[in-house]
Structure formats: structure tokens, C-alpha cells
């Protein structure tokens, strides 16, 4: 079986060389080594879940140790230990290549964030300082770390820090800027996967964890819009986020049509019209177009975890949309049946169109 | 060559070569890693059909909800009974695919619960939640056995688990928390054992491993929680049955995981053991918390590291090496 895989790899490299010409150069030994490792970790999900759960368990017992040892009495010590652990985690991950080093590194990374935040908080008694320090540390981890899980957590912590700054300074409506930024990043990296992974080896390695981090961060921000009581925010002007998310969706639709080779103007206009009709009523409920953006962008690039997370989020946000509608049950019933019949009508029309196209 | 080219392989080659973006994009499309026009068409058709059916059904339910208070009790019961009869008759006599008939029977199973709930609401029989769920279980068990449909079995197991929990809360209130968890473990573990036995005989499709994984996780969680709770309560809570069941489960599951080369059991079971041993360490060193917590941390990090190393070696062994 191993020899077949070598032959397949050779055939693929030969194929690429033929397409690209003589300028194609590659490091065969490295490619083969990494391909082997990738094959040998077929159940990577089990490894990643074990790593994260183990990291969380180790973090809680270590934090308990620090509390019992009285380390929390010295904020300087906590902050220094926290920063040292973040650096130590990265050193360990870089010095060893086994997945085991990753698991220890992730544990140290999580503990590092918690201790750094606690130390800075106790030292300065200033929530803004905590958010800035954690955000800065997370940004450094995202840029410098070689561990995919640490980069993923780094993106979450960075976005959490930005959100924290908005809530602390009560600039709630700046959340729309945050959402717009996340939506723009998600759309860009989904539509430019090939370009980004070919630019630089480091960008290549960080693509997947950053994508997953952005997906979770965007969905968390959208959940905050629906459940504002959670952080006592008063975000208004929902149409701003709704408009940006709808624009990103239209851009995605444009890209899909380009790649599918749909050149007929009438067909394009019909598709855009249907998209606008579906998105129109949800412009003031940006969680729905947001979840739809996650779902469709993940489907576009074949990213299964993002697809399922987006689908679950879409179902949840649609339910919350109708729950929060300020209408009687009878009016909601009418709206739901009308929407349902519209979708079924769309299904029938699409079938007819495909049948005519086939004929 | 198709099917061997994964996203990871494309990323690996891109990382260690000067492969141009256009070539990578073309390869992602040609290997169907990126959605093809056919995939988009299928997805949009399924989305429109699913959304259309769900929204229309929800609208009809909301209509009845609006008029519910003013409806006569016979109309309320009659409507649900009519739906129940219609779905069951369709499951029996309609000449559709087996999956569609099983889904109709699943809908009938859910409607039985709805009927009992409405009956209890109208007549205020004084029945508690345990009576409701146990009645629901008795009335659908034959359908579940006959259909032999995994999603239906899953719903049935959820009902039985709920019935057991309510039994200990409302009837057998003298049962300890650990004893309840032991019963839940036995129930769910038995379901997994039966599934694996049938899978070995070729009677279930092994592509659908979601069932033993979800139910297996429930069983492992129950027994792990039971073992932990016993550490902090009296021995006579269940006379150590949890440990007996736990050790038995560890042995059988690891043997089965090694035999069938299934990493799920070989990951979940050791993690359960790590949690239990961590709990034992913390319990034993109650009076020396600083030392014990440090020992626990080192134990967790060390054991997870060794486990991942071992799983990596096992995977290499199973899939050959150069």
C-alpha cells in the first residue's frame, strides 16, 4: 500500500510539473514526509479533541495548584508566569514535532492566557488593559505559533478581546464594524484559498485554523446580537451588519456563477433577484444572513466542520428570528406558510429549469 | 488517482513547492474538493425542499397554536389522532422507499408523545412526567422493533433514558445518584454492544457509525460520572458497582477497539480512565492540596501525551509504513 501511495504522489507531482512547466520546483522529501504523517493521522479529529480536552483538564488542575500555593497573592508573579507559559508553549511546539508536544503546548497556552489576564487585571485593576494585553498576546500567537490549535485559540482570544473593548467602553454599535470585518475576512479567505495557500508556507499552515477561528468568532458575535441581555449591550441599527453580510453573500453568489460558467444574463439576473428576495426580509436580523454566509462559504470550499456549524447556527437563528417577531401567532403562521410556499415554488421552478436545460 | 488526493495533500505540496494559485484552484475543483456546479444544484434543491417543507409545516402548527385555546377538546384530540393514523397508514401501505416509510413511522412515534401531552393537558389526570414518558415508551416499543431504523432507535433510547431518570426522581427516590448513572450506563452500553454485534454480522451498515458513537459517549459519560461521584460519597451508594462496570467496560471496549481498529473507543475510554484517576488523586490527597494538584496536572499532561503518542504509533502500524 505504501508503494502505491509513493507512485500516486509521483504521478501527481509529474502532472503538476506538466501543467506548470519547467519552472515547477518542489522539495520531494518534505512532501513525502508530511504526506506520510497526514496519512498516519487519519482520525485527526480524535487527536485534536483529546488534545483540547486534555489541555482544558490540565489547565483546571494547574490553576487549582496555583490557587492552593498562594500564587494568586502576587499579581506580578501570575502575569510573569502567564507570559512565560505562552512563550514556553511555543518553544516546546517548535522544538518537538510529535503530536504529543502539541498537546502539552496547548495546555500551557490556555493556562498562559488565563494567568496573564488575571495578573494584568489584579495589577492594573483596569479591564481595558486586560483586553489589550490579551489581544496583543493572542495576535502574536496567531502570527508566530506553529500549532494549528494554538492559532485557533489565538483567533478566538483576539476577537474576544476586541469584543471586550467594545463592551467596556460601551461603544456597542461598533459591533457592526467588528462583524463587517469578520464577514469580509471570511469571504476573502474562502474565495481566495488557492492564492493564500500558495503565497507562503506559513500562511498555508495557518489557513485552516484561522478560517475556523473566524467562523466561530463571527457566529459568536451574531449570537450576541440575538441575546444582548447576556452582555447587557444595546446594539441597534442592525441593518448595517445585515447589509454588509448580504453584500458578502452576493459576492459569493457572483463567484459561484463565475466558476459554474453561468454567462446568460437572464439567468444571472434571476439568481441575483432570488438571492435579494430571500435576504431582503432578514436585513434587520443579520444573524440569518451571517449564518447563511458561513454555511455557503464552507460549502463552496468543501469545509465540512464549517458547513455543519453554519447549518446548526442557521436553524437556530431562523427559529430565534421568528420567535422574536413582534406579531400574533396567526400573523406568524401566515408569514411562515407564505415563506414555505415560496421556497417550494422555487424548488419546482428550479427543477423545471434544470429539465429544460437538460433537454 | 482520484480519491487519493485530499485537501491535506494539496496543502502539503503547495507548502513545499512553487505551485501556482491557478493550478491549485483548478486541482481543488477537478478533485471535487471545492463544490462543483452539480453539487451546488443538489444542495440548492435539497435546501429549497427542506426549507419549504419545514416553513410550511411550522406555519400550519402556528395556525393551530393560535386557535388552540378556542378549539373543542374533541377537535384537538381528533386532529392529532387523525395525523397519527395517517402517518402510520402511510408507513404501512404507501409504496415508497423503506427509508421514507421509516421516517413516517418516526413521525408517528413523536406524535404518540404529542397525543399523550395534549390528553394530559385537557384532562389534568394528575400523571407525573414519569408516567407520561413510560407510557410513551410502552406504546412505541413494537414500532421501534419492527422498523429497525437507527434514528428511531436513537429517539427510543432517549425516551428510555428520560424515563429512567424520572423514575429515580419521582418514584424510586431512595436510589443514589451513582445507582441511577449505573443503570443508564447498562442501558446505553447494552445498545452499543447489540449494535456492534449486528455490525459484525453484517446486519447494519457500518458507514452509519454515529449511533454507537453518540450512545457510546453517553454510556462512557454516565459510568465516568458514577465513578467520580462514588469517590465523594458513601460506598453503599452502589457498593462499588460503578467500578466493577467501569473496569469491565474499559477491558471490553479497548479489546474491541484494537480488534476492529476503531480509534473512537481507544480515545474515549483512556480519557475516561484519565479523568477517574485524576479524581482518585485529588480525593486521596485532600489534605495536601498543593502537592496533589501539581501531581494531578503532571499526570494529566503526561498521560494525554503518552496516549496521543500511542494512538499515533497504532495508526502507523495499522496503515503500514515505508
XYZ file of C-alpha atoms in Angstrom:
681
model
C 0.000 0.000 0.000
C 2.855 2.355 0.846
C 4.445 1.852 -2.592
C 1.126 2.647 -4.294
C 0.965 5.907 -2.355
C 4.506 6.811 -3.460
C 3.573 6.100 -7.063
C 0.400 8.203 -6.727
C 2.389 11.086 -5.248
C 4.946 10.849 -8.082
C 2.136 10.811 -10.648
C 0.518 13.897 -9.096
C 3.817 15.800 -8.949
C 4.529 14.834 -12.554
C 1.035 16.053 -13.543
C 1.591 19.417 -11.837
C 5.037 19.739 -13.446
C 3.482 19.172 -16.870
C 0.843 21.856 -16.236
C 3.238 24.396 -14.801
C 6.233 23.738 -16.994
C 9.907 23.600 -16.142
C 9.627 26.375 -13.557
C 7.891 23.971 -11.108
C 10.231 23.130 -8.228
C 9.466 21.171 -5.088
C 11.017 19.555 -2.033
C 10.049 15.918 -2.571
C 11.448 14.600 0.717
C 9.471 17.101 2.797
C 6.282 16.488 0.830
C 6.570 12.734 1.252
C 7.350 13.022 4.967
C 4.346 15.273 5.653
C 2.040 13.223 3.416
C 3.025 10.121 5.396
C 2.313 11.835 8.722
C -1.019 13.070 7.418
C -1.998 9.540 6.303
C -0.961 8.125 9.659
C -3.246 10.506 11.490
C -6.412 9.550 9.697
C -8.522 10.212 12.765
C -7.115 13.666 13.379
C -10.415 14.760 14.886
C -9.977 12.259 17.734
C -6.406 13.536 18.314
C -7.479 17.204 18.245
C -10.420 16.622 20.590
C -8.174 14.675 23.002
C -5.584 17.467 22.854
C -8.121 20.204 23.591
C -9.966 18.283 26.347
C -6.676 17.206 27.932
C -5.462 20.804 27.758
C -8.594 22.070 29.499
C -8.386 19.390 32.224
C -4.693 20.068 32.864
C -5.373 23.832 32.932
C -8.022 23.492 35.626
C -5.854 21.338 37.912
C -2.834 23.624 37.394
C -4.874 26.717 38.175
C -6.117 24.914 41.296
C -2.478 24.279 42.245
C -1.610 27.927 41.823
C -4.574 28.920 43.994
C -3.608 26.399 46.714
C 0.060 27.509 46.581
C -0.951 31.132 47.105
C 0.479 32.327 43.806
C -2.630 34.436 43.308
C -1.412 36.682 46.126
C 1.213 38.128 43.783
C -0.227 39.648 40.589
C 3.255 40.231 39.163
C 4.123 36.554 39.620
C 0.857 35.489 37.954
C 1.391 37.779 34.962
C 5.040 36.736 34.550
C 4.202 33.022 34.837
C 1.380 33.522 32.319
C 3.628 35.203 29.763
C 6.370 32.619 30.378
C 3.913 29.795 29.767
C 2.804 31.316 26.454
C 6.426 31.567 25.341
C 7.242 28.139 26.783
C 4.323 26.558 24.931
C 5.571 27.872 21.610
C 9.187 26.837 22.329
C 8.039 23.311 23.115
C 5.926 23.093 19.956
C 8.843 24.298 17.817
C 11.425 22.020 19.441
C 9.453 18.781 19.042
C 7.447 17.671 16.028
C 5.335 14.933 17.609
C 1.659 15.496 18.218
C 2.375 14.908 21.907
C 4.294 18.199 22.113
C 1.234 19.876 20.623
C -0.943 18.513 23.433
C 1.343 19.869 26.165
C 1.780 23.131 24.271
C -1.983 23.666 24.010
C -2.400 23.086 27.774
C 0.350 25.592 28.558
C -1.105 28.051 26.054
C -4.584 28.017 27.681
C -3.117 28.345 31.196
C -0.875 31.178 29.941
C -3.820 33.264 28.690
C -5.766 32.784 31.933
C -2.825 33.680 34.190
C -1.742 36.646 32.056
C -5.283 38.033 32.128
C -5.600 37.502 35.898
C -2.178 39.032 36.608
C -2.710 42.143 34.498
C -6.221 42.529 35.918
C -5.002 42.421 39.521
C -2.013 44.691 38.786
C -3.840 47.426 36.920
C -7.461 46.921 38.045
C -8.307 48.046 34.520
C -10.398 45.888 32.187
C -9.136 47.770 29.110
C -5.554 46.874 29.974
C -6.521 43.196 30.325
C -8.303 43.213 26.955
C -5.365 44.972 25.237
C -2.694 42.700 26.744
C -4.637 39.513 25.956
C -5.426 40.776 22.455
C -1.782 41.604 21.860
C -0.623 38.215 23.163
C -3.213 36.434 21.017
C -2.169 38.391 17.917
C 1.457 37.365 18.499
C 0.413 33.719 18.907
C -1.599 33.845 15.669
C 1.354 35.307 13.747
C 4.180 33.290 15.302
C 2.747 29.965 16.507
C 3.299 26.734 14.576
C 0.471 24.895 16.326
C -2.877 24.912 14.497
C -4.845 24.589 17.744
C -2.931 27.479 19.384
C -3.609 29.644 16.303
C -7.323 28.719 16.516
C -7.482 29.697 20.203
C -5.466 32.825 19.397
C -8.075 33.991 16.867
C -10.855 33.378 19.424
C -8.997 35.269 22.184
C -8.162 38.152 19.820
C -11.808 38.534 18.813
C -12.901 38.123 22.424
C -10.550 40.966 23.414
C -11.942 43.232 20.683
C -15.462 42.446 21.836
C -14.418 43.110 25.429
C -13.141 46.581 24.467
C -16.476 47.406 22.810
C -18.463 46.309 25.858
C -16.149 48.000 28.406
C -16.280 51.364 26.640
C -19.963 50.980 25.801
C -19.438 51.616 22.084
C -21.979 48.889 21.347
C -22.696 49.906 17.769
C -19.033 49.379 16.857
C -20.014 45.690 16.962
C -21.244 46.198 13.385
C -17.705 47.155 12.379
C -16.410 44.021 14.079
C -18.988 41.848 12.329
C -18.269 43.530 8.995
C -14.542 42.869 9.451
C -15.113 39.193 10.292
C -17.530 38.766 7.365
C -15.079 40.417 4.975
C -12.197 38.221 6.209
C -14.317 35.063 5.938
C -15.463 35.918 2.415
C -11.962 36.849 1.290
C -10.224 33.764 2.651
C -12.978 31.459 1.356
C -12.840 32.887 -2.166
C -9.023 33.033 -2.279
C -7.995 29.724 -0.721
C -5.674 28.734 -3.568
C -3.990 32.139 -3.666
C -3.430 32.287 0.092
C -2.021 28.769 0.474
C 0.382 29.318 -2.422
C 1.691 32.681 -1.146
C 3.828 31.441 1.742
C 4.329 28.216 3.710
C 3.351 29.949 6.983
C 0.097 31.319 5.511
C -0.586 27.847 4.173
C -0.202 26.306 7.638
C -2.386 28.958 9.306
C -5.218 28.966 6.740
C -7.417 26.253 8.296
C -7.172 27.290 11.969
C -7.703 30.974 11.086
C -10.747 30.054 8.951
C -12.259 28.011 11.786
C -11.469 30.751 14.312
C -13.130 33.404 12.136
C -16.207 31.174 11.642
C -16.666 30.659 15.399
C -15.941 34.338 16.168
C -18.490 35.537 13.598
C -21.170 33.153 14.877
C -20.488 34.233 18.472
C -20.877 37.912 17.500
C -24.148 37.093 15.703
C -25.372 35.185 18.763
C -24.586 38.282 20.846
C -26.854 40.352 18.563
C -29.696 37.909 19.260
C -29.004 37.578 23.018
C -27.969 41.090 24.023
C -29.045 40.540 27.643
C -26.011 38.257 28.057
C -23.549 41.153 27.981
C -26.054 43.943 28.681
C -25.366 45.594 25.346
C -27.694 47.923 23.459
C -26.636 47.365 19.860
C -29.026 48.995 17.381
C -29.053 49.739 13.625
C -28.975 46.029 12.756
C -29.415 46.896 9.082
C -25.711 47.883 8.912
C -24.486 44.351 9.640
C -27.364 42.931 7.611
C -26.347 44.995 4.571
C -22.652 44.049 4.819
C -23.409 40.342 5.266
C -25.852 40.434 2.335
C -23.183 42.101 0.156
C -20.699 39.362 1.092
C -23.303 36.759 0.152
C -23.896 38.438 -3.229
C -20.136 38.410 -3.818
C -20.090 34.697 -3.029
C -23.008 34.107 -5.432
C -21.103 36.050 -8.133
C -18.019 33.892 -7.603
C -20.057 30.671 -7.745
C -21.673 31.768 -11.010
C -18.253 32.648 -12.470
C -16.846 29.206 -11.672
C -20.007 27.417 -12.800
C -19.729 29.204 -16.171
C -23.173 30.832 -15.969
C -22.867 33.572 -18.589
C -26.510 34.028 -19.616
C -27.591 37.496 -18.394
C -31.220 36.443 -17.798
C -30.078 33.515 -15.593
C -27.697 35.745 -13.629
C -30.380 38.383 -13.047
C -32.837 35.670 -11.943
C -30.314 34.264 -9.453
C -29.465 37.713 -8.048
C -33.181 38.553 -7.775
C -33.921 35.338 -5.869
C -30.966 35.990 -3.544
C -32.124 39.556 -2.832
C -35.714 38.351 -2.255
C -34.536 35.771 0.292
C -32.148 38.188 2.034
C -34.464 41.214 1.971
C -36.673 40.346 4.952
C -33.608 39.376 7.029
C -31.673 42.643 6.603
C -32.710 43.728 10.098
C -31.836 40.290 11.530
C -28.181 39.925 10.467
C -27.750 36.621 12.315
C -29.646 34.857 9.496
C -27.580 36.141 6.524
C -24.480 35.703 8.700
C -25.169 32.029 9.339
C -26.053 31.625 5.655
C -22.690 33.176 4.717
C -20.861 30.684 6.964
C -22.895 27.787 5.512
C -22.444 28.743 1.852
C -18.769 29.748 2.077
C -17.991 26.445 3.845
C -19.940 24.514 1.198
C -18.073 26.432 -1.546
C -14.648 25.321 -0.320
C -15.810 21.898 0.910
C -15.077 22.687 4.550
C -17.221 20.176 6.454
C -16.868 21.423 10.058
C -17.783 24.980 8.960
C -20.715 23.624 6.942
C -22.264 21.749 9.876
C -21.623 24.576 12.338
C -23.166 27.031 9.838
C -26.201 24.798 9.285
C -26.872 24.403 13.024
C -26.419 28.158 13.510
C -28.795 28.908 10.597
C -31.523 26.679 12.048
C -31.094 28.286 15.486
C -31.064 31.873 14.217
C -34.092 31.322 11.941
C -36.031 29.909 14.917
C -34.988 32.915 17.048
C -35.931 35.295 14.196
C -39.497 34.023 14.117
C -39.655 33.794 17.906
C -38.705 37.457 18.266
C -41.052 38.700 15.519
C -43.497 41.152 17.053
C -46.592 39.502 15.569
C -49.532 37.378 16.676
C -49.358 33.609 16.188
C -51.813 33.930 13.304
C -49.659 36.519 11.520
C -46.525 34.427 12.104
C -48.391 31.416 10.741
C -49.205 33.384 7.571
C -45.612 34.556 7.153
C -44.248 31.037 7.650
C -46.674 29.391 5.219
C -46.016 32.122 2.615
C -42.228 31.689 3.009
C -42.594 27.913 2.828
C -44.683 28.068 -0.335
C -42.151 30.486 -1.854
C -39.318 28.029 -1.216
C -41.363 25.128 -2.580
C -42.216 27.251 -5.618
C -38.510 27.912 -6.068
C -37.846 24.169 -5.874
C -40.426 23.444 -8.587
C -39.104 26.243 -10.832
C -35.521 25.058 -10.409
C -36.498 21.504 -11.336
C -38.289 22.825 -14.415
C -35.292 24.965 -15.384
C -32.890 22.021 -14.985
C -35.169 19.759 -17.016
C -35.420 22.333 -19.844
C -31.656 22.823 -19.718
C -31.089 19.075 -19.962
C -33.492 18.811 -22.930
C -5.596 8.712 -8.607
C -8.961 10.323 -7.770
C -9.983 9.842 -4.155
C -6.324 9.705 -3.022
C -5.864 13.438 -3.464
C -7.034 15.084 -0.287
C -7.069 18.698 0.742
C -4.151 17.945 3.130
C -2.019 16.577 0.273
C -2.687 19.658 -1.883
C -1.767 21.903 1.053
C 1.413 19.871 1.668
C 2.543 20.153 -1.948
C 1.699 23.882 -2.034
C 3.698 24.397 1.164
C 6.871 22.815 -0.228
C 6.803 23.903 -3.850
C 6.159 26.925 -6.081
C 2.816 25.547 -7.320
C 0.874 28.499 -8.765
C -2.506 29.588 -7.344
C -4.324 28.960 -10.644
C -3.081 25.370 -10.717
C -4.060 24.779 -7.097
C -7.543 26.228 -7.692
C -8.010 24.030 -10.767
C -6.906 20.934 -8.811
C -9.271 21.751 -5.913
C -12.126 21.965 -8.428
C -11.165 18.936 -10.507
C -10.834 16.726 -7.407
C -14.279 17.971 -6.255
C -12.857 19.315 -3.008
C -14.477 22.633 -3.942
C -18.174 22.325 -4.713
C -18.950 21.544 -8.335
C -21.958 23.013 -10.212
C -23.698 19.634 -9.812
C -23.077 19.730 -6.034
C -24.473 23.271 -5.864
C -27.594 22.237 -7.795
C -28.214 19.265 -5.485
C -27.597 21.394 -2.408
C -29.934 24.200 -3.513
C -32.688 21.705 -4.450
C -32.383 19.999 -1.040
C -32.245 23.374 0.748
C -35.349 24.712 -1.046
C -37.270 21.487 -0.439
C -36.205 21.227 3.206
C -36.823 24.906 3.971
C -40.127 24.877 2.081
C -41.448 21.804 3.885
C -40.224 22.994 7.328
C -41.602 26.531 6.993
C -44.995 25.322 5.673
C -45.284 22.739 8.455
C -44.256 25.319 11.059
C -46.873 27.716 9.682
C -49.593 25.084 9.996
C -48.510 24.321 13.578
C -48.536 28.040 14.442
C -52.064 28.300 12.951
C -53.289 25.568 15.257
C -51.415 27.119 18.165
C -53.245 30.415 17.562
C -56.627 28.722 17.595
C -55.717 26.183 20.270
C -57.393 27.741 23.271
C -60.724 28.120 21.413
C -60.717 24.610 19.949
C -63.049 21.987 21.367
C -61.205 19.142 23.149
C -62.530 16.568 20.669
C -61.183 18.640 17.772
C -57.758 18.876 19.446
C -57.546 15.137 20.133
C -59.182 14.252 16.831
C -56.677 16.252 14.786
C -53.670 14.611 16.403
C -55.220 11.153 16.210
C -56.030 11.723 12.525
C -52.411 12.742 11.855
C -51.175 9.714 13.799
C -53.410 7.325 11.860
C -52.451 8.971 8.546
C -48.686 8.745 9.117
C -48.906 5.162 10.390
C -51.125 4.092 7.490
C -48.755 5.763 5.038
C -45.816 3.948 6.664
C -47.681 0.641 6.226
C -49.316 0.927 2.843
C -47.528 3.604 0.830
C -45.323 2.181 -1.908
C -42.353 4.394 -1.224
C -38.749 3.633 -0.260
C -38.034 1.865 3.032
C -36.309 4.991 4.382
C -39.369 7.177 3.710
C -41.660 4.631 5.406
C -39.303 4.502 8.401
C -39.275 8.306 8.606
C -43.092 8.292 8.599
C -43.064 5.752 11.424
C -40.609 8.005 13.283
C -43.067 10.866 12.881
C -45.820 8.582 14.266
C -43.612 7.800 17.275
C -43.229 11.504 18.029
C -46.972 12.091 17.526
C -47.777 9.484 20.205
C -45.977 11.707 22.713
C -47.787 14.799 21.415
C -51.132 12.992 21.806
C -50.381 11.977 25.399
C -49.241 15.521 26.222
C -52.433 17.059 24.838
C -54.541 14.410 26.626
C -52.818 15.213 29.912
C -53.288 18.954 29.327
C -57.032 18.609 28.604
C -57.995 16.139 31.304
C -55.471 17.056 34.026
C -55.127 13.406 35.008
C -52.529 14.162 37.691
C -49.998 11.900 35.993
C -46.401 12.893 36.590
C -43.671 13.145 33.971
C -42.524 9.563 34.656
C -45.999 8.197 33.804
C -46.024 10.257 30.607
C -42.638 9.057 29.350
C -43.069 5.441 30.428
C -46.461 5.308 28.677
C -44.850 6.783 25.553
C -42.132 4.094 25.667
C -44.612 1.191 26.054
C -46.769 2.385 23.175
C -43.937 2.749 20.642
C -41.641 -0.177 21.502
C -43.249 -2.518 18.937
C -42.829 0.018 16.128
C -39.181 0.515 17.067
C -38.531 -3.239 16.980
C -40.329 -3.687 13.672
C -38.821 -0.681 11.857
C -35.218 -1.410 12.867
C -34.345 2.171 11.878
C -31.362 3.759 13.617
C -32.772 7.304 14.084
C -35.922 5.739 15.577
C -33.828 3.584 17.905
C -31.985 6.753 18.937
C -35.228 8.562 19.802
C -36.447 5.450 21.657
C -33.212 5.292 23.686
C -33.559 8.985 24.536
C -37.098 8.259 25.805
C -35.952 5.280 27.863
C -33.071 7.285 29.370
C -35.504 10.073 30.292
C -37.912 7.517 31.808
C -35.125 6.032 33.973
C -34.033 9.475 35.218
C -37.619 10.456 36.052
C -38.197 7.078 37.755
C -35.355 7.758 40.170
C -36.539 11.329 40.759
C -40.276 10.692 41.194
C -40.773 7.025 42.147
C -37.621 5.345 43.481
C -36.399 8.450 45.276
C -34.193 6.364 47.609
C -31.850 5.463 44.732
C -28.474 7.195 44.859
C -27.104 9.341 42.032
C -24.437 6.710 41.326
C -27.024 3.909 41.103
C -29.061 5.901 38.561
C -25.939 6.502 36.456
C -25.079 2.780 36.639
C -28.495 1.887 35.217
C -28.096 4.477 32.448
C -24.686 3.010 31.642
C -26.051 -0.562 31.463
C -28.878 0.566 29.193
C -26.719 2.520 26.738
C -23.801 0.084 26.795
C -26.199 -2.775 26.005
C -27.460 -0.810 22.981
C -23.882 -0.302 21.756
C -22.996 -3.981 22.288
C -26.052 -5.087 20.320
C -25.209 -2.614 17.506
C -21.575 -3.827 17.317
C -22.738 -7.469 17.337
C -25.162 -6.787 14.474
C -22.469 -4.811 12.617
C -20.070 -7.761 12.935
C -22.784 -9.997 11.428
C -23.320 -7.525 8.587
C -26.868 -6.707 9.691
C -26.269 -2.920 9.986
C -24.483 -0.529 7.651
C -21.167 0.294 9.280
C -20.947 3.647 7.467
C -23.505 4.909 9.962
C -21.256 4.739 12.995
C -22.861 7.856 14.502
C -25.237 5.665 16.515
C -22.681 3.643 18.549
C -20.501 6.743 18.907
C -23.212 9.016 20.333
C -24.768 6.286 22.504
C -21.283 5.050 23.453
C -20.315 8.549 24.585
C -23.481 8.682 26.714
C -22.597 5.325 28.319
C -18.959 6.324 28.948
C -20.028 9.703 30.392
C -22.543 8.026 32.713
C -20.108 5.470 34.151
C -17.285 8.035 34.444
C -19.577 10.399 36.351
C -20.735 7.500 38.538
C -17.155 6.508 39.416
C -16.267 10.132 40.229
C -19.382 10.639 42.348
C -18.612 7.461 44.342
C -15.248 8.982 45.331
C -17.048 11.756 47.171
C -19.999 9.808 48.608
C -20.572 6.689 50.712
C -19.546 3.230 49.499
C -23.093 1.948 49.995
C -24.318 4.404 47.319
C -23.940 1.494 44.917
C -21.493 -0.869 46.757
C -18.769 -0.271 44.190
C -20.840 -1.481 41.223
C -19.706 1.542 39.186
C -16.049 0.449 39.450
C -16.911 -3.105 38.515
C -18.855 -1.913 35.464
C -16.198 0.672 34.641
C -13.286 -1.730 34.666
C -15.325 -4.247 32.684
C -16.193 -1.587 30.117
C -12.561 -0.465 29.813
C -11.407 -4.012 29.097
C -14.124 -4.907 26.608
C -14.074 -1.570 24.749
C -10.284 -1.495 24.367
C -10.248 -5.147 23.201
C -12.973 -4.327 20.673
C -11.248 -1.123 19.547
C -7.970 -2.976 18.922
C -9.786 -5.789 17.146
C -11.814 -3.550 14.812
C -9.128 -0.797 14.530
C -11.608 1.805 15.758
C -9.849 4.847 17.244
C -13.042 6.121 18.881
C -13.002 3.537 21.709
C -9.220 3.796 22.035
C -9.532 7.569 22.585
C -12.692 7.886 24.671
C -12.010 5.000 27.081
C -8.470 6.071 28.098
C -9.697 9.655 28.511
C -12.392 8.377 30.868
C -9.701 6.485 32.801
C -7.549 9.632 32.982
C -10.475 11.591 34.466
C -11.191 8.864 37.043
C -7.537 8.518 38.097
C -7.265 12.319 38.374
C -10.331 12.226 40.635
C -8.724 9.461 42.749
C -5.503 11.502 43.077
C -7.442 14.571 44.206
C -9.525 12.527 46.669
C -6.522 10.754 48.203
C -4.558 13.952 48.783
C -7.364 16.075 50.193
C -5.110 17.317 52.995
C -2.161 18.259 50.785
C -3.923 20.108 48.012
C -0.930 21.984 46.542
C 1.119 18.833 46.060
C -1.822 16.785 44.877
C -2.961 19.362 42.329
C 0.542 19.576 40.872
C 0.737 15.776 40.716
C -2.691 15.716 39.028
C -1.572 18.295 36.437
C 1.596 16.367 35.625
C -0.391 13.139 35.464
C -2.934 14.615 33.005
C -0.303 16.148 30.750
C 1.876 13.034 30.850
C -0.966 10.581 30.233
C -2.529 12.589 27.383
C 0.911 12.892 25.773
C 1.566 9.157 26.063
C -1.929 8.349 24.810
C -1.551 10.518 21.697
C 1.904 9.025 21.031
C 0.474 5.514 21.381
C -2.502 6.271 19.107
C -0.129 7.724 16.515
C 2.040 4.571 16.612
C -1.046 2.372 16.371
C -2.327 4.273 13.350
C 1.078 3.932 11.662
C 1.057 0.201 12.379
C -2.473 -0.253 11.008
C -1.851 1.712 7.837
C 1.630 0.392 7.063
C 4.830 2.383 6.699
C 7.597 2.915 4.173
